[in-house]
Amino acid sequence: MSFVSIQSVTKSFGENTVLRDIDLQVELHNVVCLIGASGSGKSTLLRCINVLEKVDAGEIVVDGETITNGKVDVNALRRKIGIVFQAYNLFPHMTVLQNVTLAPRKSRGFPKAQAEARARELLERIGLSDKAGEYPDRLSGGQQQRVAIARALAMEPKLMLLDEITSALDPQLVSEVLELVRELAKSGMTMIIATHEMSFAREVADHVCFLDAGVILEEGPPEQIFSAPTEPRTREFLGRVLEAGRM
Amino acid sequence: MNALHKVLEAFFSPYYFRLALPDVWAGFQLNVKMMIVAEALVLCFALGLAIVRGLPGRAAAPLRGLAIVYTDFFRGTPLILVVFLVGFGIPALQLRVISGLSFFAYGVIALTLVYTAYVTEVYRAGIESVHQSQRMAARSLGLSYMQAMRYVVVPQAVRRVVPPLLNDFIGLQKDTALVTVIGVAEAAQQAQNFSTTWANFTSYMVAATFFILLTIPLARFTDHLIAKRELKERATAG
């Protein structure tokens, strides 16, 4: 059984159907990239996987546990699924170190010293050891996003969901964040990444899905999707991305 | 000239000012005590009530309903009526303990009941002003609803509502004088006693002076906080 198994998932907000009959399998240690226009359902799909949104129909199984039947302990589930958002969403009233240690201490019950030691290791790894005592508004966007990644990693998740994490960044700050994700991929982290960074997706993904209007229109290995897409909509989308110079 | 002289003599007589000072000061200390105790109680109860009002889900609907009824009732009822109800009503019930409290305690209870309703709304506005994404980020890390409230939402909400909170407390400070109607020997009561005895109203000015002197620093402090926040917001917006 795949590590993440999504079957016939449908989700609407009122009249608006954002996911239609989605099927997706993610193997352990694989990286899956979701591409597609804004509003195609990438973010909603990620949010369904850690139950920030409830699906209307279909089934999602993570690590052998069915999460869509309403019986799952969502807090326990979220401890093993990290998510990073486009807008970083750091806690502005806490220092970097407090941001990273809050959940390990309060949700997993780690003693303060242990959580802090671990957090400092992570900050070292993302190159921000010197910022441990700073508040988020003193950091650049790229630094904030790296802290957000460290905050998620501090829970030692088995799966990371990245929701367009470079979309809000100034162009010159994108690479420092992508470099970190690249490292994560190399370390064998299972990830589902919604992204507009096509060359990055091509480089790190084991599998790419093109979403269009809530449907996975086309999927396959990155070479196939980016070099020989079969669907006209995929070709059109990639063509427009190329024109915009984002490839 | 004669009229002006009369006004000055009746309201601003230095002689009566000094004469009234000790009694009114003694009374005013009670106002300050009532204010401090009531404010502390209001801060706790109102936060609890605001959190109850925001509880999600159908199961919490009755609790939310009760909280709404409470705030509607006590925000809508004039404080002086609540003071009468508590100060005269509760002793008349002749219950154990609760009917045998001092008028000072009934005053504090009445002030707390009414101001909890106001401050609940202040807290609630603060809680709602914390962006949904903060709650989502906290929950996505595996924190429970209450943990997300306690560590992420409420600390940010409280910082934002300090200025309106201080405004409500300025109101509370002044409203401690209303407790005079159930016979607490606070500043207004002392001033009234004095004026009846000496047929002079300067004692009321003494009481007013105390209230104003207490309010001004708080008002300036509130202004200062607001100005500081605006400066910070402009800096981060850039």
Short mmCIF file of N, CA and C in Angstrom, two decimals, chain A residues 47 50 52 74-75 78-79 81 83 85 89-94 102-103 106-107 137 151-152 155, chain B residues 133-145 147 150-153 155-156 159-160 232 236:
data_model
loop_
_atom_site.label_atom_id
_atom_site.label_comp_id
_atom_site.label_asym_id
_atom_site.label_seq_id
_atom_site.Cartn_x
_atom_site.Cartn_y
_atom_site.Cartn_z
N ARG A 47 -4.67 20.57 1.83
CA ARG A 47 -5.36 20.80 3.10
C ARG A 47 -6.26 19.63 3.47
N ASN A 50 -4.19 16.86 5.44
CA ASN A 50 -4.03 16.92 6.90
C ASN A 50 -5.29 17.42 7.61
N LEU A 52 -7.27 19.83 7.33
CA LEU A 52 -7.64 21.23 7.55
C LEU A 52 -8.93 21.52 6.78
N VAL A 74 -7.31 13.92 14.79
CA VAL A 74 -6.64 14.85 13.86
C VAL A 74 -5.35 15.42 14.44
N ASN A 75 -5.33 15.62 15.76
CA ASN A 75 -4.11 16.18 16.35
C ASN A 75 -2.94 15.21 16.23
N ARG A 78 -1.87 15.11 12.53
CA ARG A 78 -1.12 16.30 12.08
C ARG A 78 0.29 16.32 12.62
N ARG A 79 0.54 15.59 13.72
CA ARG A 79 1.90 15.53 14.24
C ARG A 79 2.83 14.83 13.25
N ILE A 81 2.25 14.87 9.87
CA ILE A 81 2.17 15.53 8.56
C ILE A 81 2.50 17.00 8.74
N ILE A 83 2.98 20.82 7.31
CA ILE A 83 2.53 21.61 6.16
C ILE A 83 3.16 22.99 6.26
N PHE A 85 2.97 26.89 4.46
CA PHE A 85 2.03 27.68 3.68
C PHE A 85 2.73 28.76 2.88
N ASN A 89 2.97 32.14 7.78
CA ASN A 89 2.15 31.99 8.98
C ASN A 89 2.95 31.69 10.24
N LEU A 90 4.09 32.34 10.38
CA LEU A 90 4.81 32.24 11.66
C LEU A 90 3.98 32.97 12.72
N PHE A 91 4.22 32.62 13.99
CA PHE A 91 3.51 33.28 15.07
C PHE A 91 4.25 34.57 15.41
N PRO A 92 3.65 35.74 15.14
CA PRO A 92 4.40 37.00 15.22
C PRO A 92 4.79 37.40 16.65
N HIS A 93 4.09 36.84 17.64
CA HIS A 93 4.38 37.24 19.02
C HIS A 93 5.43 36.35 19.67
N MET A 94 6.00 35.42 18.88
CA MET A 94 7.00 34.52 19.44
C MET A 94 8.31 34.68 18.67
N LEU A 102 7.28 25.42 20.02
CA LEU A 102 5.93 25.40 20.60
C LEU A 102 5.25 24.04 20.46
N ALA A 103 5.15 23.56 19.20
CA ALA A 103 4.41 22.32 18.98
C ALA A 103 5.11 21.10 19.59
N LYS A 106 4.24 21.48 23.39
CA LYS A 106 2.84 21.42 23.82
C LYS A 106 2.08 20.25 23.21
N SER A 107 2.44 19.87 22.00
CA SER A 107 1.69 18.80 21.35
C SER A 107 2.35 17.44 21.58
N ASP A 137 9.07 39.45 12.36
CA ASP A 137 9.04 40.66 11.52
C ASP A 137 10.43 41.27 11.30
N ARG A 151 9.98 24.77 11.58
CA ARG A 151 8.90 24.58 12.56
C ARG A 151 8.13 23.30 12.27
N ALA A 152 7.89 23.05 10.99
CA ALA A 152 7.19 21.82 10.62
C ALA A 152 8.08 20.60 10.85
N MET A 155 8.53 18.70 14.34
CA MET A 155 7.59 17.67 14.78
C MET A 155 7.99 16.30 14.24
N SER B 133 -5.42 32.23 9.34
CA SER B 133 -4.23 31.45 8.99
C SER B 133 -3.37 31.15 10.20
N GLN B 134 -3.45 31.98 11.25
CA GLN B 134 -2.70 31.71 12.47
C GLN B 134 -3.25 30.47 13.18
N ARG B 135 -4.57 30.40 13.25
CA ARG B 135 -5.21 29.23 13.84
C ARG B 135 -4.88 27.97 13.03
N MET B 136 -4.94 28.14 11.70
CA MET B 136 -4.68 27.01 10.81
C MET B 136 -3.25 26.51 11.00
N ALA B 137 -2.31 27.45 11.08
CA ALA B 137 -0.91 27.06 11.27
C ALA B 137 -0.74 26.32 12.59
N ALA B 138 -1.39 26.82 13.63
CA ALA B 138 -1.27 26.16 14.94
C ALA B 138 -1.88 24.77 14.92
N ARG B 139 -3.07 24.67 14.34
CA ARG B 139 -3.73 23.36 14.29
C ARG B 139 -2.95 22.39 13.41
N SER B 140 -2.33 22.92 12.34
CA SER B 140 -1.62 22.03 11.42
C SER B 140 -0.39 21.42 12.08
N LEU B 141 0.07 22.03 13.19
CA LEU B 141 1.22 21.49 13.91
C LEU B 141 0.79 20.45 14.94
N GLY B 142 -0.50 20.16 15.00
CA GLY B 142 -0.97 19.14 15.94
C GLY B 142 -1.44 19.70 17.27
N LEU B 143 -1.49 21.05 17.39
CA LEU B 143 -2.03 21.63 18.62
C LEU B 143 -3.55 21.50 18.61
N SER B 144 -4.13 21.28 19.79
CA SER B 144 -5.58 21.16 19.88
C SER B 144 -6.21 22.55 19.75
N TYR B 145 -7.53 22.59 19.65
CA TYR B 145 -8.23 23.87 19.53
C TYR B 145 -7.87 24.79 20.70
N GLN B 147 -5.32 24.59 22.77
CA GLN B 147 -3.89 24.97 22.76
C GLN B 147 -3.64 26.09 21.75
N ARG B 150 -4.85 29.20 23.34
CA ARG B 150 -4.05 29.64 24.48
C ARG B 150 -2.69 30.19 24.07
N TYR B 151 -2.02 29.50 23.15
CA TYR B 151 -0.65 29.90 22.86
C TYR B 151 -0.53 30.82 21.65
N VAL B 152 -1.49 30.75 20.74
CA VAL B 152 -1.34 31.50 19.49
C VAL B 152 -2.37 32.62 19.36
N VAL B 153 -3.64 32.31 19.54
CA VAL B 153 -4.67 33.31 19.23
C VAL B 153 -4.83 34.32 20.36
N PRO B 155 -2.93 35.28 22.99
CA PRO B 155 -1.86 36.26 23.25
C PRO B 155 -1.83 37.39 22.22
N GLN B 156 -2.10 37.07 20.96
CA GLN B 156 -2.11 38.12 19.94
C GLN B 156 -3.34 39.00 20.10
N ARG B 159 -2.97 41.53 23.08
CA ARG B 159 -2.12 42.68 22.73
C ARG B 159 -2.90 43.72 21.92
N ARG B 160 -3.75 43.23 21.02
CA ARG B 160 -4.47 44.17 20.17
C ARG B 160 -5.55 44.93 20.91
N LYS B 232 4.50 51.17 14.54
CA LYS B 232 5.03 49.84 14.24
C LYS B 232 4.37 49.28 12.98
N THR B 236 6.26 48.07 9.49
CA THR B 236 6.25 46.72 8.93
C THR B 236 5.56 46.70 7.57
#
